[in-house]
XYZ file of C-alpha atoms in Angstrom:
766
model
C 214.831 13.198 136.591
C 212.454 13.076 133.772
C 210.080 15.847 132.672
C 206.723 15.593 130.871
C 206.157 17.838 127.870
C 202.669 19.218 127.171
C 201.345 18.523 123.646
C 200.548 21.799 121.811
C 198.191 21.174 118.957
C 198.863 23.072 115.630
C 196.570 26.282 115.304
C 194.914 27.139 111.958
C 196.659 29.782 109.852
C 195.130 33.297 109.991
C 192.483 33.960 107.186
C 193.231 37.766 107.013
C 196.230 37.636 104.625
C 194.317 35.398 102.296
C 191.233 37.727 102.399
C 193.344 40.736 101.634
C 195.055 39.042 98.825
C 191.682 38.148 97.469
C 190.369 41.716 97.838
C 193.509 43.223 96.082
C 193.080 40.556 93.335
C 189.497 41.633 92.843
C 190.479 45.275 92.833
C 193.175 44.549 90.286
C 190.685 42.622 88.129
C 188.282 45.429 88.211
C 190.890 47.913 87.436
C 191.913 45.847 84.427
C 188.273 46.012 83.284
C 188.131 49.864 83.561
C 187.806 50.442 79.812
C 186.188 47.105 78.937
C 182.786 48.625 78.379
C 183.867 51.734 76.565
C 183.126 50.451 73.216
C 183.509 52.490 69.923
C 180.179 54.100 70.499
C 181.046 55.404 73.992
C 184.614 56.404 72.959
C 183.116 58.508 70.092
C 180.590 59.847 72.636
C 183.584 61.273 74.674
C 183.520 64.128 72.154
C 180.399 65.498 73.782
C 181.655 66.174 77.361
C 185.034 67.015 75.995
C 183.562 69.936 73.862
C 181.547 71.128 76.859
C 184.568 71.123 79.221
C 186.815 72.672 76.782
C 184.394 75.372 75.902
C 184.132 76.082 79.641
C 187.881 76.455 79.822
C 188.065 78.708 76.710
C 185.223 81.030 77.944
C 186.878 81.288 81.329
C 190.233 82.257 79.865
C 188.643 84.801 77.545
C 187.178 86.291 80.678
C 190.671 86.452 82.326
C 192.925 87.169 79.399
C 196.655 86.613 79.570
C 197.544 89.579 77.532
C 199.038 87.215 74.712
C 195.910 87.797 72.441
C 192.737 85.895 72.040
C 194.093 83.109 69.561
C 196.874 82.278 71.970
C 194.323 82.298 74.981
C 191.975 80.011 73.047
C 194.753 77.493 72.225
C 196.087 77.626 75.755
C 192.644 76.964 77.167
C 191.860 74.236 74.812
C 195.142 72.500 75.716
C 194.644 72.931 79.404
C 191.011 71.796 79.191
C 191.936 68.666 77.264
C 194.748 67.793 79.668
C 192.496 68.416 82.765
C 189.607 66.409 81.330
C 191.885 63.559 80.249
C 193.475 63.338 83.720
C 190.168 63.721 85.542
C 188.239 61.350 83.196
C 190.792 58.506 83.515
C 191.125 59.039 87.281
C 187.357 59.002 87.864
C 187.012 56.040 85.483
C 189.496 54.121 87.739
C 187.592 55.020 90.837
C 184.292 54.098 89.206
C 185.839 50.718 88.287
C 185.923 49.801 91.833
C 182.145 49.571 91.904
C 182.335 46.426 89.582
C 179.278 47.693 87.749
C 179.095 47.139 83.988
C 179.001 50.537 82.350
C 181.225 52.715 80.194
C 183.447 54.025 82.962
C 185.725 56.290 80.793
C 182.778 57.980 79.353
C 181.100 58.392 82.784
C 184.290 59.716 84.301
C 184.674 62.273 81.536
C 181.075 63.382 82.101
C 181.703 63.868 85.736
C 184.919 65.576 85.091
C 183.298 67.970 82.622
C 180.528 68.652 85.179
C 183.070 69.389 87.891
C 185.103 71.668 85.733
C 182.011 73.723 84.674
C 180.759 73.867 88.204
C 184.080 75.169 89.573
C 184.612 77.658 86.772
C 181.085 79.171 87.426
C 181.333 79.159 91.095
C 184.539 81.012 90.999
C 182.900 83.407 88.538
C 180.417 84.814 91.008
C 177.531 82.294 90.717
C 176.119 80.646 93.870
C 176.942 77.003 94.354
C 173.351 75.946 93.500
C 173.225 78.007 90.308
C 176.635 76.806 89.197
C 175.568 73.118 89.906
C 172.255 73.682 87.933
C 174.072 75.093 84.969
C 176.787 72.558 85.124
C 174.248 69.793 85.160
C 172.420 71.070 82.081
C 175.741 71.547 80.268
C 176.696 68.032 81.221
C 173.381 66.555 79.872
C 173.921 68.535 76.657
C 177.391 66.982 76.307
C 176.066 63.525 76.956
C 173.281 63.886 74.382
C 175.630 65.385 71.791
C 178.204 62.704 72.379
C 175.734 59.888 72.383
C 174.271 61.157 69.090
C 177.728 61.178 67.497
C 178.431 57.703 68.935
C 175.102 56.230 67.506
C 175.834 57.777 64.089
C 179.359 56.390 63.894
C 177.998 53.017 65.052
C 175.667 53.132 62.131
C 172.514 53.444 64.236
C 171.463 56.187 62.113
C 167.765 56.613 63.172
C 168.286 57.010 66.873
C 171.376 59.226 66.297
C 169.494 61.539 64.027
C 166.470 61.664 66.306
C 168.664 62.537 69.278
C 170.507 65.103 67.272
C 167.110 66.665 66.297
C 165.927 66.753 69.834
C 169.189 68.414 70.849
C 168.863 71.097 68.235
C 165.112 71.747 68.930
C 165.178 71.601 72.627
C 166.181 75.344 73.023
C 163.454 76.689 70.755
C 161.052 77.457 73.549
C 163.750 79.743 75.073
C 163.906 81.815 71.892
C 160.349 82.771 72.269
C 160.781 83.876 75.928
C 161.998 87.230 74.713
C 162.030 90.175 76.990
C 161.004 90.234 80.558
C 158.168 92.553 79.576
C 155.747 91.929 76.720
C 156.357 93.857 73.573
C 153.296 95.872 73.985
C 154.721 97.271 77.100
C 157.719 98.659 75.469
C 158.253 102.309 76.426
C 159.421 104.997 74.040
C 159.503 108.779 74.359
C 157.261 110.963 72.331
C 158.120 114.562 71.440
C 154.628 115.872 72.042
C 154.541 119.706 71.978
C 158.255 120.121 72.507
C 159.765 122.106 69.633
C 162.871 120.619 68.013
C 166.095 122.468 68.433
C 166.864 124.666 65.445
C 170.457 123.667 65.200
C 172.511 121.046 63.428
C 172.825 117.489 64.811
C 175.427 117.791 67.425
C 176.318 114.087 66.867
C 177.246 114.671 63.250
C 180.791 115.228 62.102
C 181.806 118.871 62.183
C 183.748 121.061 59.764
C 187.297 120.684 61.160
C 189.979 118.405 59.681
C 192.077 116.910 62.331
C 195.180 114.736 62.936
C 195.499 111.648 65.156
C 198.641 110.923 66.990
C 199.874 109.526 70.404
C 202.137 110.622 73.131
C 203.779 108.153 75.487
C 206.740 106.579 77.096
C 208.364 105.395 73.830
C 209.156 101.959 75.306
C 205.680 100.242 75.763
C 206.063 96.458 75.666
C 202.640 95.747 74.113
C 201.495 98.710 72.006
C 203.477 100.269 69.283
C 201.491 103.564 69.466
C 203.221 104.133 72.817
C 206.455 102.510 71.828
C 208.276 102.660 68.469
C 205.545 104.675 66.741
C 205.009 107.316 69.467
C 204.783 110.935 68.179
C 205.700 112.621 71.407
C 207.755 111.243 74.304
C 206.198 111.950 77.664
C 207.479 111.784 81.156
C 206.553 109.258 83.937
C 204.703 109.577 87.193
C 205.945 108.348 90.565
C 202.817 107.161 92.451
C 204.693 105.771 95.518
C 202.841 108.278 97.726
C 199.623 106.481 96.913
C 200.377 102.859 95.745
C 201.981 100.399 98.197
C 200.778 97.104 96.666
C 202.175 96.439 93.105
C 202.647 92.681 92.505
C 205.693 91.538 90.759
C 203.647 89.979 88.004
C 202.398 93.445 87.098
C 205.980 94.717 86.668
C 206.824 91.723 84.506
C 203.737 92.228 82.260
C 204.205 96.078 81.920
C 207.932 96.559 82.215
C 207.541 99.235 84.991
C 206.218 99.598 88.590
C 204.310 102.276 90.381
C 207.324 104.596 90.561
C 207.340 105.065 86.804
C 203.722 105.053 85.637
C 203.677 106.159 81.872
C 201.791 109.100 80.555
C 200.320 107.570 77.477
C 197.329 108.960 75.452
C 195.714 109.064 72.085
C 195.122 112.534 70.679
C 192.743 113.951 68.036
C 193.884 117.494 67.283
C 191.895 119.958 65.082
C 193.840 121.628 62.215
C 193.955 125.371 62.547
C 195.469 128.134 64.637
C 193.339 127.584 67.780
C 193.362 127.830 70.659
C 190.921 125.007 71.189
C 189.006 123.687 74.246
C 190.632 120.632 75.782
C 188.660 117.481 76.463
C 190.340 114.593 78.447
C 188.563 111.221 78.435
C 189.386 108.389 80.809
C 188.176 104.820 80.850
C 187.084 102.705 83.798
C 188.122 99.428 85.406
C 188.211 96.694 82.669
C 190.480 93.734 82.411
C 194.073 95.095 82.555
C 195.124 92.935 79.559
C 192.208 94.124 77.294
C 193.112 97.754 76.630
C 190.341 100.264 76.993
C 191.411 103.809 75.994
C 190.742 103.430 72.173
C 187.094 102.495 72.948
C 186.303 106.258 72.866
C 187.875 107.060 69.471
C 184.326 107.599 68.186
C 184.081 110.495 70.631
C 187.622 111.674 69.921
C 187.048 111.958 66.085
C 183.651 113.596 66.604
C 185.007 116.261 69.007
C 188.042 117.012 67.040
C 185.956 117.605 63.917
C 183.980 120.110 65.948
C 186.982 122.068 67.264
C 187.962 120.335 70.449
C 191.382 118.835 71.408
C 190.220 115.374 72.449
C 192.705 113.121 74.464
C 191.846 109.556 75.705
C 194.099 108.526 78.477
C 195.711 105.140 78.968
C 195.247 103.971 82.623
C 195.047 100.218 81.756
C 197.959 99.548 84.183
C 195.584 100.495 87.062
C 192.889 98.084 86.068
C 192.120 94.631 87.463
C 193.876 91.565 86.482
C 192.844 87.990 87.241
C 196.636 87.229 87.569
C 197.811 90.205 89.647
C 194.782 91.841 91.113
C 194.410 95.652 91.233
C 196.627 98.189 92.792
C 195.581 99.745 96.192
C 194.182 103.310 95.986
C 193.289 102.838 92.364
C 190.442 105.461 92.509
C 192.690 108.079 93.805
C 195.545 107.224 91.445
C 193.180 107.279 88.527
C 192.362 110.801 89.478
C 195.924 111.810 90.101
C 196.919 110.543 86.620
C 194.316 112.914 85.089
C 196.137 115.793 86.821
C 199.541 114.526 85.590
C 198.264 114.481 82.008
C 197.206 118.073 82.413
C 200.604 118.868 83.706
C 202.193 117.159 80.682
C 200.005 118.805 78.147
C 200.738 122.101 79.710
C 204.538 121.390 79.265
C 203.897 120.449 75.596
C 201.869 123.572 74.984
C 204.919 125.694 75.895
C 207.310 124.050 73.391
C 207.460 125.817 69.987
C 207.944 122.661 67.905
C 205.263 120.750 69.634
C 201.764 120.111 68.017
C 200.141 121.352 71.239
C 201.899 124.688 71.117
C 199.530 127.603 71.338
C 196.578 125.237 70.558
C 195.222 124.785 74.014
C 192.668 127.032 75.511
C 193.535 126.843 79.264
C 190.194 128.516 80.142
C 188.073 125.779 78.633
C 188.788 122.297 79.860
C 186.419 119.317 80.130
C 186.872 115.889 81.604
C 184.924 112.874 80.555
C 185.054 109.492 82.308
C 183.331 106.149 82.115
C 182.549 103.830 85.088
C 185.355 104.399 87.569
C 186.672 106.978 85.336
C 183.333 108.759 85.626
C 183.983 109.061 89.344
C 187.661 110.097 88.720
C 186.810 113.064 86.570
C 184.569 114.511 89.178
C 187.266 114.013 91.779
C 189.672 115.726 89.565
C 187.456 118.740 89.288
C 187.394 118.877 93.102
C 191.060 117.692 93.409
C 192.089 119.833 96.355
C 189.929 117.622 98.452
C 192.472 114.816 98.089
C 195.674 116.456 96.674
C 196.064 119.839 98.254
C 199.645 119.013 99.243
C 200.674 117.461 96.045
C 202.671 119.779 93.633
C 200.708 118.426 90.671
C 197.705 120.414 91.939
C 199.418 123.714 91.148
C 200.794 122.454 87.784
C 197.282 121.334 86.710
C 195.655 124.386 88.158
C 196.414 126.510 85.071
C 193.587 124.578 83.476
C 190.132 125.789 84.235
C 187.991 122.641 84.496
C 184.468 124.026 83.682
C 182.633 120.857 82.544
C 182.488 117.246 83.670
C 180.820 114.262 81.920
C 180.291 110.958 83.459
C 179.081 107.852 81.663
C 177.693 105.244 84.095
C 180.000 106.361 86.883
C 180.760 104.798 90.216
C 180.337 106.911 93.381
C 182.392 105.476 96.211
C 183.631 107.445 99.211
C 187.469 107.808 99.003
C 189.232 108.684 102.206
C 185.610 109.170 103.564
C 185.016 112.008 101.039
C 183.248 112.441 97.800
C 183.514 115.134 95.099
C 181.284 118.215 95.565
C 181.251 120.346 92.401
C 180.624 124.008 92.736
C 179.695 126.125 89.619
C 181.110 123.295 87.316
C 178.848 122.060 84.503
C 177.964 118.387 85.103
C 176.425 115.767 82.912
C 175.664 112.142 83.764
C 174.417 109.379 81.409
C 173.191 105.994 82.788
C 171.506 102.977 81.290
C 168.677 101.278 83.141
C 170.074 97.897 81.820
C 173.514 98.485 83.171
C 174.564 95.100 84.628
C 177.768 96.357 86.061
C 177.075 99.756 87.729
C 173.410 98.779 88.078
C 172.528 101.817 90.392
C 172.266 105.367 89.126
C 175.295 106.637 90.912
C 175.636 109.585 88.733
C 172.391 110.868 90.204
C 174.252 111.156 93.525
C 177.030 113.292 92.050
C 174.244 115.348 90.379
C 172.782 115.987 93.746
C 176.143 117.076 95.196
C 176.681 119.610 92.451
C 175.531 123.153 93.235
C 175.562 126.611 91.796
C 175.658 130.239 92.782
C 172.596 132.171 92.362
C 172.522 133.568 88.856
C 175.239 131.216 87.574
C 174.686 130.027 83.958
C 176.463 126.743 84.739
C 174.168 123.724 85.020
C 173.793 120.150 85.839
C 171.899 117.486 83.917
C 171.474 113.789 83.909
C 169.940 111.319 81.346
C 168.598 107.817 82.266
C 168.210 105.606 79.348
C 165.783 102.700 79.422
C 167.591 100.398 77.083
C 171.231 101.219 77.503
C 173.747 99.052 79.270
C 177.216 99.747 80.645
C 179.781 98.341 78.237
C 178.508 99.739 75.019
C 179.658 103.298 75.763
C 183.135 101.786 75.001
C 183.603 100.155 71.544
C 186.174 97.696 72.943
C 184.300 96.407 75.971
C 181.939 93.988 74.165
C 178.350 93.255 74.613
C 178.284 92.130 78.193
C 178.587 94.137 81.395
C 180.389 91.317 83.302
C 183.371 89.343 82.278
C 182.922 85.827 81.071
C 181.617 83.367 81.872
C 179.171 85.164 84.318
C 178.426 87.663 81.622
C 176.717 84.893 79.492
C 173.961 84.741 82.026
C 173.065 88.483 81.593
C 170.092 89.087 79.402
C 170.490 91.130 76.258
C 166.795 91.194 75.685
C 165.827 94.763 74.979
C 169.319 96.186 75.273
C 169.696 98.602 72.389
C 172.273 98.193 69.578
C 175.692 99.404 70.556
C 175.810 102.017 67.691
C 172.514 103.433 68.937
C 173.750 103.711 72.432
C 176.849 105.508 71.264
C 174.804 107.846 69.181
C 173.158 109.003 72.356
C 176.594 109.523 73.893
C 177.744 111.412 70.810
C 174.663 113.710 70.836
C 174.713 114.489 74.444
C 178.466 114.887 74.953
C 178.923 116.965 71.902
C 175.835 119.120 72.661
C 177.069 119.572 76.213
C 180.570 120.687 75.226
C 179.139 122.840 72.450
C 176.981 124.564 75.112
C 179.536 124.855 77.959
C 182.734 125.320 75.961
C 181.766 126.801 72.746
C 178.773 128.877 73.933
C 176.218 127.347 71.500
C 173.273 128.103 73.833
C 170.723 126.572 71.303
C 171.780 123.123 72.506
C 170.992 123.904 76.089
C 167.346 123.156 75.371
C 168.372 119.451 75.001
C 169.273 119.267 78.737
C 166.192 121.147 79.854
C 163.947 118.877 77.853
C 165.281 115.752 76.073
C 162.283 115.761 73.719
C 163.770 118.857 71.859
C 166.480 116.486 70.536
C 164.511 113.304 69.752
C 165.115 113.833 66.073
C 168.737 112.837 66.685
C 168.171 110.013 69.292
C 167.092 106.294 68.905
C 163.763 105.255 70.116
C 163.679 104.357 73.787
C 162.438 105.982 77.034
C 164.463 108.841 78.503
C 164.294 110.454 81.973
C 166.281 113.686 82.457
C 166.993 116.219 85.197
C 168.125 119.767 84.931
C 169.081 122.628 87.269
C 171.247 125.729 87.015
C 172.115 128.828 88.992
C 169.067 130.411 87.296
C 166.770 128.575 89.703
C 164.721 129.815 92.677
C 164.317 126.968 95.214
C 161.083 126.322 97.003
C 161.372 122.840 98.289
C 164.343 120.479 98.237
C 163.219 118.301 101.381
C 166.888 118.199 102.684
C 166.778 120.763 105.355
C 164.938 118.985 108.072
C 162.574 116.105 108.642
C 159.462 118.188 109.239
C 157.213 117.487 106.306
C 155.192 120.572 107.043
C 157.937 122.927 106.268
C 159.944 123.491 103.129
C 162.855 125.945 102.312
C 160.415 128.380 100.648
C 157.171 128.066 102.642
C 154.943 125.599 104.445
C 153.202 122.540 103.165
C 149.781 120.856 103.758
C 147.754 117.986 102.224
C 144.140 117.075 101.724
C 143.146 113.522 100.946
C 146.580 112.125 100.477
C 149.162 110.041 102.364
C 152.445 111.960 102.520
C 155.873 111.072 103.908
C 159.186 112.728 103.595
C 161.610 109.965 102.820
C 164.974 109.230 101.085
C 165.077 108.506 97.398
C 166.536 104.944 97.206
C 168.456 102.950 94.635
C 167.779 99.308 93.589
C 169.346 97.979 96.750
C 167.106 100.159 98.870
C 170.038 102.274 99.805
C 169.715 106.062 100.247
C 170.752 108.403 97.423
C 171.432 110.944 100.200
C 168.502 113.190 99.154
C 165.053 113.376 100.388
C 161.737 113.885 98.547
C 158.017 113.969 99.421
C 156.074 110.760 98.613
C 152.379 111.495 97.960
C 149.869 108.632 97.783
C 146.148 108.792 96.735
C 145.078 105.520 98.484
C 141.440 105.988 99.306
C 138.365 107.800 97.997
C 137.392 108.944 94.506
C 137.868 112.717 94.963
C 141.229 114.315 94.028
C 143.764 114.729 96.800
C 146.057 117.763 96.885
C 149.511 118.771 98.234
C 150.048 122.537 98.628
C 152.943 124.801 99.342
C 152.198 128.280 100.686
C 155.184 130.440 99.605
C 157.099 132.683 101.981
C 156.966 136.423 101.422
C 160.746 136.315 100.624
C 160.094 133.860 97.834
C 157.279 135.854 96.403
C 159.586 139.003 96.378
C 162.436 137.098 94.888
C 159.981 135.660 92.189
C 158.727 139.138 91.349
C 162.205 140.577 90.863
C 163.756 137.642 89.058
C 161.778 137.499 85.800
C 161.117 133.945 86.334
C 159.603 132.155 83.393
C 157.892 129.095 84.922
C 157.532 126.338 87.516
C 160.037 123.533 87.701
C 160.079 120.323 89.680
C 161.426 116.779 89.619
C 158.920 113.976 89.860
C 159.336 110.025 90.029
C 156.415 107.946 88.764
C 155.847 105.394 91.621
C 152.581 103.854 90.359
C 154.161 100.486 89.798
C 155.175 100.237 93.561
C 153.196 98.234 95.867
C 154.197 100.520 98.798
C 155.502 97.596 100.681
C 159.131 96.767 101.334
C 160.712 93.877 99.589
C 157.622 93.151 97.454
C 157.398 92.735 93.734
C 155.365 95.217 91.693
C 151.643 94.370 91.262
C 151.899 94.899 87.489
C 154.640 95.637 84.954
C 155.599 99.312 85.147
C 154.589 99.914 81.490
C 151.185 98.350 82.191
C 150.530 100.534 85.272
C 148.375 103.545 84.456
C 150.171 106.849 84.643
C 149.406 109.001 87.675
C 146.885 111.708 86.871
C 148.669 114.853 88.081
C 147.577 118.465 87.784
C 149.312 121.499 88.957
C 147.749 124.784 90.106
C 149.168 128.185 90.643
C 147.442 130.818 92.818
C 148.445 134.493 93.020
C 147.848 137.039 95.780
C 144.374 137.948 94.263
C 143.404 134.325 94.671
C 143.236 133.842 90.944
C 144.199 130.232 90.099
C 145.160 128.462 86.923
C 145.348 124.619 86.784
C 147.239 122.565 84.198
C 147.207 118.759 83.683
C 150.810 117.633 83.695
C 150.371 115.227 80.751
C 149.542 118.065 78.522
C 153.139 119.379 79.087
C 154.926 116.067 79.006
C 153.882 112.438 79.114
C 154.461 110.754 82.448
C 156.385 107.648 81.656
C 156.703 104.619 83.773
C 160.071 103.839 85.300
C 161.951 101.005 83.522
C 161.916 97.655 85.356
C 164.911 95.564 84.677
C 165.670 91.917 85.308
C 169.357 91.612 84.412
C 169.739 87.793 84.076
C 168.298 85.445 81.433
C 166.160 83.738 84.202
C 164.480 85.229 87.283
C 165.794 82.337 89.314
C 169.353 83.448 88.419
C 168.646 87.109 89.411
C 169.638 86.466 93.030
C 172.350 83.945 92.246
C 174.686 85.955 90.091
C 177.097 88.350 91.690
C 175.841 87.793 95.165
C 172.246 89.026 94.262
C 173.518 92.508 93.897
C 170.846 93.657 91.439
C 168.096 94.204 94.016
C 164.840 95.685 93.034
C 163.518 96.030 89.477
C 163.761 99.849 89.493
C 164.909 102.731 91.564
C 163.789 106.342 92.237
C 164.670 108.040 89.037
C 163.310 111.701 88.526
C 162.143 113.534 85.500
C 162.380 117.401 85.604
C 159.251 119.176 84.377
C 159.308 122.784 83.357
C 155.874 124.392 83.223
C 156.077 127.908 81.530
C 153.900 130.508 82.970
C 152.511 131.072 79.441
C 150.732 127.709 79.629
C 149.033 128.760 82.871
C 148.018 132.043 81.427
C 146.430 130.213 78.414
C 144.205 128.581 81.033
C 143.543 131.776 83.108
C 144.790 135.160 81.543
C 144.105 136.944 84.911
C 146.814 135.144 86.696
C 149.698 137.274 87.886
C 152.938 135.176 87.793
C 154.821 137.911 89.625
C 152.674 137.627 92.673
C 152.249 133.906 93.054
C 151.477 132.750 96.669
C 150.646 129.082 96.386
C 151.635 125.928 94.473
C 149.283 122.861 94.499
C 149.742 119.394 93.137
C 146.589 117.323 92.651
C 146.467 113.426 92.387
C 143.274 112.592 90.662
C 143.012 108.776 90.840
C 142.997 106.198 93.685
C 146.345 104.388 93.694
C 148.339 107.291 92.273
C 151.798 107.513 93.843
C 154.484 110.062 93.031
C 157.656 111.459 94.623
C 158.487 115.094 94.279
C 161.797 116.961 94.718
C 163.456 120.225 93.717
C 160.412 122.351 93.412
C 161.130 125.973 92.383
C 161.021 128.452 89.587
C 163.396 128.765 86.646
C 164.661 131.988 85.003
C 166.434 132.783 81.768
C 166.998 130.960 78.437
C 164.063 132.103 76.532
C 161.544 129.303 75.991
C 162.520 126.654 78.546
C 162.393 123.132 77.597
C 161.514 123.844 73.989
C 157.889 124.068 75.062
C 155.346 126.137 73.145
């Protein structure tokens, strides 16, 4: 039986494989043409973006050193930058070739690679993404222009090449004229006025003692011969395992030890002579671990040794931050603990007859000086029982009487929910208004927490310096207060020369130690009134505070929130706005102290703030032999009075508040004194930290906050000045203190109102 077969016509071949082949062929053709348009001009122009990208790598590595030294770091960064840019440029060129467009793709890819490298470096250096992109874009354009100029010149297109080079060189000129944030005519400097200069030698000048310099240390340091093969005295080690739990392996590899064997390394400047001499320990703050810090205070060590102090600067670099291994946990506490371990070590040395410390140390006179985190650590060490009461080192270090503490731009962080509270310990804090690292005056908080028994001659003082920054207190920390590359965006306009800033430190540190450890009371005038030492200090504006046990308090505003009552009496106002509020830092955070804010906001007549003294204060005043009125005041005339608003005018352009003070006795005899006849009322410094106001909120998370903070100046008004105005006034029977604000718009904040006793002619006033 037959069967019919159906006819199946031949179907056309699918077109997809052919299309795919054509696509791949086109892609291949385009890839082969990747470099076709990169002519000699454009290949020469590659130098521009390469330089920009490589510079970015070099700057980044200098900000995170490896510890091999700057030359090695630069070579490493240049090599890494070249490799990354080469890979990125060629890869991006291949991707760009897929567009089929006719342009120099290798050059374009290298520009994009350079832009991306700069953007990522800046973004991970604490700039916001938009700020990093803006700066990277400008850098990329500069690279394009520089490279194109070089390419045109090589291609013998001389005129356009020269013109482009000229534009590139002249473009930044308008920036050079931008200058400081404030016009030059608004620069603030202090004037001595009627303050008598101290009749003593410059405390910042070299003294009469010869001295020797040596080091003690582990003897096997991997990086520094001073603590290795050249060490004079071999020291023990410290097991910090009770405090440190996180110590990366990289840290052990770098240093050759871990947290169970921290070395006691230090540089010593020892006066020649029989002694005993007061001991001064100095400790650095948190810098890059691989960029050693302790020798940055040699200028103080040499000065102090020449004036009869044993000066020791401690090595705590192994507790500092590293980009490669982070920072140990509990570093604040361990920094403090290491100070105590050094005291223990020096105590052991001082008992060894063949040791240079033998019988040279005066155990009753010890001072601690710290910078940044070290400034907090020294205050903690003076109150060490708060953290280390169960540690044996406390007893060993206890043979040293820590009577003086100095903090240079200190931090003030709560450790184990506690902060140092100094009692009858002399305290000095120095802070720069242009400090781009510790940008708030944290030393002011430790000043507030320091207290004195009635009649104690110990004192506390602070100095706020208008044009000082953070890093220049240490000769090794460079010019910028942040590590590279973010530090490049901090403005150095109006920051004083480093030698001048260190001159301030030399004068104040030496005078403080001469006063508190050597008993040279003439220098105490410097802390009561900075103007008495202006002959030794560079031109800038200063704001200082002072208080001692020889102080009779009237108003501190910390006892309650009732503005009508103060510690020593009752308060009332006429024609003024008044609020009791916290003093605030740049970030509008409380300084943990209150003051009274007075505002003359309406009317032409003077407004007044009066305190009627309690009988107990009047009796104490009569029995004390008090010599004058003292108070702290912050000039707030540049404020708008509104939260989160900019000042109406620059601080230096705002008129000074017109303040007068009146004393009234029990016979209702009054004497009134204009404050500016005693001391000029300076405007508070206003600081923009970055080179552009737009960057201010885009660097370091916008941490800088307001342009200024509540910074007080202590005024001491001797009774003699009031008696000159009204001889019938009886200072022993005062009953009332009145502050007058004369002009509409005047705003001041008052704190620590009281009377001072002792010390002859306070503040150097005549």
